[in-house]
PDB file of C-alpha atoms in Angstrom:
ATOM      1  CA  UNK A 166     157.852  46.239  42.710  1.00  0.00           C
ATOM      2  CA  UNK A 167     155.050  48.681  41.972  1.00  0.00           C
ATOM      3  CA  UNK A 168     153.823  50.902  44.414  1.00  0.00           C
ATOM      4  CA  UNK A 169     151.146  50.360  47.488  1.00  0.00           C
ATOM      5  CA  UNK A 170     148.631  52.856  48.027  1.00  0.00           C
ATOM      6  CA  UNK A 171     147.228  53.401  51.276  1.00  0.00           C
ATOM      7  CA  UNK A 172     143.892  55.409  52.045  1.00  0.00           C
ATOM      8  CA  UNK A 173     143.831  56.928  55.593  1.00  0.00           C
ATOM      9  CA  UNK A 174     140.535  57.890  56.728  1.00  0.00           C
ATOM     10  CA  UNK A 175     140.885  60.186  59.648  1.00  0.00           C
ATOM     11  CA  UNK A 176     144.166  61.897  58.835  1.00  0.00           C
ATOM     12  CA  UNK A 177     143.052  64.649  60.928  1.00  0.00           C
ATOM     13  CA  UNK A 178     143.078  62.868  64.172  1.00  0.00           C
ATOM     14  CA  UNK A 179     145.303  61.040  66.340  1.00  0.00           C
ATOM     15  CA  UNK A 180     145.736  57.811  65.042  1.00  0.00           C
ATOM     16  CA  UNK A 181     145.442  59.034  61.426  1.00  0.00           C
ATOM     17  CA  UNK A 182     147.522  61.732  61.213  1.00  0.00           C
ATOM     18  CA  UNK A 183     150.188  59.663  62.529  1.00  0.00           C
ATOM     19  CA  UNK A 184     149.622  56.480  60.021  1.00  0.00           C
ATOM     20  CA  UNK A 185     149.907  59.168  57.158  1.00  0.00           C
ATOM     21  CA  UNK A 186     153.129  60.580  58.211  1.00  0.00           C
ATOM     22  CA  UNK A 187     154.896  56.849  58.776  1.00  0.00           C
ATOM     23  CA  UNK A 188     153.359  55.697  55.477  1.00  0.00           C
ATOM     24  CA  UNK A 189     154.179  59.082  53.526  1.00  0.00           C
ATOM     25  CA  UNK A 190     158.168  58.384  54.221  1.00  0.00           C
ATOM     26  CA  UNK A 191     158.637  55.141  53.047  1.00  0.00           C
ATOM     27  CA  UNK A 192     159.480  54.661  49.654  1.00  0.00           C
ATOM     28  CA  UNK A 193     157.078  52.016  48.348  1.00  0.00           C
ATOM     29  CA  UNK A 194     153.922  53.449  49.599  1.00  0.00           C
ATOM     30  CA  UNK A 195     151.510  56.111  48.060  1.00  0.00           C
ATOM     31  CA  UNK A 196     149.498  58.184  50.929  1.00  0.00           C
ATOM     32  CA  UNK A 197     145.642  59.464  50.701  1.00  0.00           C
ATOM     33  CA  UNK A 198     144.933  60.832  53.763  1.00  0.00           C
ATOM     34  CA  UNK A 199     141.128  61.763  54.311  1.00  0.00           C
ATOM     35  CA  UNK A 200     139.564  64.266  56.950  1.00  0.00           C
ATOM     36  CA  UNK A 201     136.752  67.323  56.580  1.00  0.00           C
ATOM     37  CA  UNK A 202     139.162  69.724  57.270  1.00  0.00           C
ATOM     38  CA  UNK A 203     142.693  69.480  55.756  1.00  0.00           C
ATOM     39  CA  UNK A 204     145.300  69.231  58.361  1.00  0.00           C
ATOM     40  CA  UNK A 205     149.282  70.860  58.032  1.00  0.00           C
ATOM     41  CA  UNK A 206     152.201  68.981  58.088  1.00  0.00           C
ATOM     42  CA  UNK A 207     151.605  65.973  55.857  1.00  0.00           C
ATOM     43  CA  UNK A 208     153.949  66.676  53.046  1.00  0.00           C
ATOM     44  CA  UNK A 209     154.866  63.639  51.139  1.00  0.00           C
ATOM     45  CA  UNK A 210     150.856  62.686  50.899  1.00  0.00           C
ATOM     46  CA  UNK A 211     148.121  63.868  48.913  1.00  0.00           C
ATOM     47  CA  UNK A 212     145.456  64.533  51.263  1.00  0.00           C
ATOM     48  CA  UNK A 213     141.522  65.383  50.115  1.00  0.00           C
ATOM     49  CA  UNK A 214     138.903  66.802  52.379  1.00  0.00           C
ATOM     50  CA  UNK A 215     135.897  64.160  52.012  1.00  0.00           C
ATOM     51  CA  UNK A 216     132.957  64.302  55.283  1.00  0.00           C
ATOM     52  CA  UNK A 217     132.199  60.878  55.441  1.00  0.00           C
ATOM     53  CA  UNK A 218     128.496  61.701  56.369  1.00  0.00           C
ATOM     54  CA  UNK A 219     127.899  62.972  52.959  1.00  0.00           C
ATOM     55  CA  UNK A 220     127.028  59.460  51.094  1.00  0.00           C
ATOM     56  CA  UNK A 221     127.476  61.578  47.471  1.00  0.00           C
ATOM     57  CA  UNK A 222     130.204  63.270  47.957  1.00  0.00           C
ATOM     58  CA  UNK A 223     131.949  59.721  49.588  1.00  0.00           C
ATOM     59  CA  UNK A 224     130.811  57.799  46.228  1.00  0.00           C
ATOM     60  CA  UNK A 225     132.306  60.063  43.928  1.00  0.00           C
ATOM     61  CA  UNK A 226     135.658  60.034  45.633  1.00  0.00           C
ATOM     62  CA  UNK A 227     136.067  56.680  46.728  1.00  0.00           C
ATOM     63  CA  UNK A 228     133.962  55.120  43.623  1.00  0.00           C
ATOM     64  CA  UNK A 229     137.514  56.518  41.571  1.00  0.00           C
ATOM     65  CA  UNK A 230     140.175  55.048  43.740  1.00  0.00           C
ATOM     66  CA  UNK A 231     140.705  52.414  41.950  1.00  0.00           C
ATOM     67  CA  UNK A 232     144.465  51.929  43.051  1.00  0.00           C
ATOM     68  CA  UNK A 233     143.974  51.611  46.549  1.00  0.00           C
ATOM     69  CA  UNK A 234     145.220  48.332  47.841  1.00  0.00           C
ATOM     70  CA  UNK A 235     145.504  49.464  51.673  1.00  0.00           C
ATOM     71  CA  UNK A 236     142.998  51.385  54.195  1.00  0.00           C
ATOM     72  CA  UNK A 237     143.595  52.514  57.769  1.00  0.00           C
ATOM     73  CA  UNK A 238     139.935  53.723  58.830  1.00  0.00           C
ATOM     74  CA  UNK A 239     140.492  55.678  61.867  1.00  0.00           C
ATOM     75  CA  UNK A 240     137.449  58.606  61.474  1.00  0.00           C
ATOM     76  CA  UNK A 241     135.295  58.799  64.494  1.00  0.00           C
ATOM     77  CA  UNK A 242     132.317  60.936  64.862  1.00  0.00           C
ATOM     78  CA  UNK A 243     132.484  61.553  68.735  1.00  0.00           C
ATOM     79  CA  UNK A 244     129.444  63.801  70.306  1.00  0.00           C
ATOM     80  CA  UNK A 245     130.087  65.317  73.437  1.00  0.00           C
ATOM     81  CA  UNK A 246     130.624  63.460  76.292  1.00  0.00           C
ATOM     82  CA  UNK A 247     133.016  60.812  75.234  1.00  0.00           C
ATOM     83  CA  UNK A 248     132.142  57.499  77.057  1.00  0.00           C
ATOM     84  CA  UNK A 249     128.162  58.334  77.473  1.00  0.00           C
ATOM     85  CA  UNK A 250     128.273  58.665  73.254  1.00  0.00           C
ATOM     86  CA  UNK A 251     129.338  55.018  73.107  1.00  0.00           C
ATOM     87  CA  UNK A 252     125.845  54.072  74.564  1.00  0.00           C
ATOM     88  CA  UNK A 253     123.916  56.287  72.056  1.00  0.00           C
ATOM     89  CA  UNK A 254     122.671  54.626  69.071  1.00  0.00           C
ATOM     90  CA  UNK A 255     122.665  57.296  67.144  1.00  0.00           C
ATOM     91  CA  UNK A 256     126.225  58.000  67.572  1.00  0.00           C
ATOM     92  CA  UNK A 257     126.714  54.706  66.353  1.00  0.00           C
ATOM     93  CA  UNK A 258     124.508  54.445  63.380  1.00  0.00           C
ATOM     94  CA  UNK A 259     126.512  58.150  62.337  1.00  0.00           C
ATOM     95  CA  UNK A 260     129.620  55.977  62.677  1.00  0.00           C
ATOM     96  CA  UNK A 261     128.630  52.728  60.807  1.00  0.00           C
ATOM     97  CA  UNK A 262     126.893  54.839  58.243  1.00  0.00           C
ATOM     98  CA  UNK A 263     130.221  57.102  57.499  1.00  0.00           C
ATOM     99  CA  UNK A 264     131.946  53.267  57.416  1.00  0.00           C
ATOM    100  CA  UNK A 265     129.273  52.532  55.038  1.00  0.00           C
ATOM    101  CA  UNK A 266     129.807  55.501  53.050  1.00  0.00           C
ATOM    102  CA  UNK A 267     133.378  54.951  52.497  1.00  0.00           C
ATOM    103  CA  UNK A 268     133.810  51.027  51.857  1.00  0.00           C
ATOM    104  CA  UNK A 269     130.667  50.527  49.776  1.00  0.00           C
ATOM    105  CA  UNK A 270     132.255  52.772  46.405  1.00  0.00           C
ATOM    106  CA  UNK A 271     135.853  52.139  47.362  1.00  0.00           C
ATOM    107  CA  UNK A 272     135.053  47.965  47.914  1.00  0.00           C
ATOM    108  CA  UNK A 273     133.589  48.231  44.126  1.00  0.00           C
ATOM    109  CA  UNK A 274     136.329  49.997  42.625  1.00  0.00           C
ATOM    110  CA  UNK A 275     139.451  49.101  44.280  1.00  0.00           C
ATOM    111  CA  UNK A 276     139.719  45.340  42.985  1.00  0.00           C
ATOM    112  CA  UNK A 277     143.189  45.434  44.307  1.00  0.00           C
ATOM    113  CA  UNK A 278     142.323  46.230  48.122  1.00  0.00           C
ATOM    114  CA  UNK A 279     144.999  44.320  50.378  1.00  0.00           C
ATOM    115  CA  UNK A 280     144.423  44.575  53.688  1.00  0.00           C
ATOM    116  CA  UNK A 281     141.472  47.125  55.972  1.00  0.00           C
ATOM    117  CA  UNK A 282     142.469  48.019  59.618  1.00  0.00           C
ATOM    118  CA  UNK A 283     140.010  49.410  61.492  1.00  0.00           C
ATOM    119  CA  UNK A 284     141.242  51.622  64.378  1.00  0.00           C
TER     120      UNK A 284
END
């Protein structure tokens, strides 16, 4: 059975950084993990530093990843304050547009793509 391949936006955080470590170990899987800054302690994945803000930059990364056939977006853009950002709008636009950003070159390119879970 050929390989999945699962992109992990937010592999610096939390949520992220956790999904690439489970992923990394299993056998079947190849790991991407994504984040601005490249975090230790994900052997077993290739991880890329990508900001999701920068539309370019996200289009000439994700517009190759042809392979992908899984995502985990987990990236957040949090100002200070972390309830009161929820009501800003433009915390949110920053948010949808790095969503944007990532799923408009990867959709095109990855004709394979399984399965998206937003966290």
């Amino acid at each position: 059975m050929p390989k999945k391949k699962m992109l992990v936006a937010g592999a610096s955080g939390l949520v992220g950084f956790a999904a690439v470590k489970h992923f990394a170990r299993l056998e079947d899987w190849d790991v991407v993990g994504v984040s601005r800054r490249i975090p230790d302690g994900l052997e077993g994945a290739s991880v890329i530093s990508v900001d999701l803000q920068d539309r370019a930059r996200c289009a000439e990364v994700f517009g190759q990843m042809s392979d992908v056939t899984h995502v985990v977006y987990a990236a957040l853009y949090e100002k200070p304050g972390l309830v009161q950002g929820w009501f800003e709008q433009d915390q949110m636009q920053t948010n949808l547009a790095m969503l944007d950003n990532l799923f408009d070159p990867l959709e095109a390119a990855a004709t394979d793509l399984q399965h998206v879970s937003l966290l």
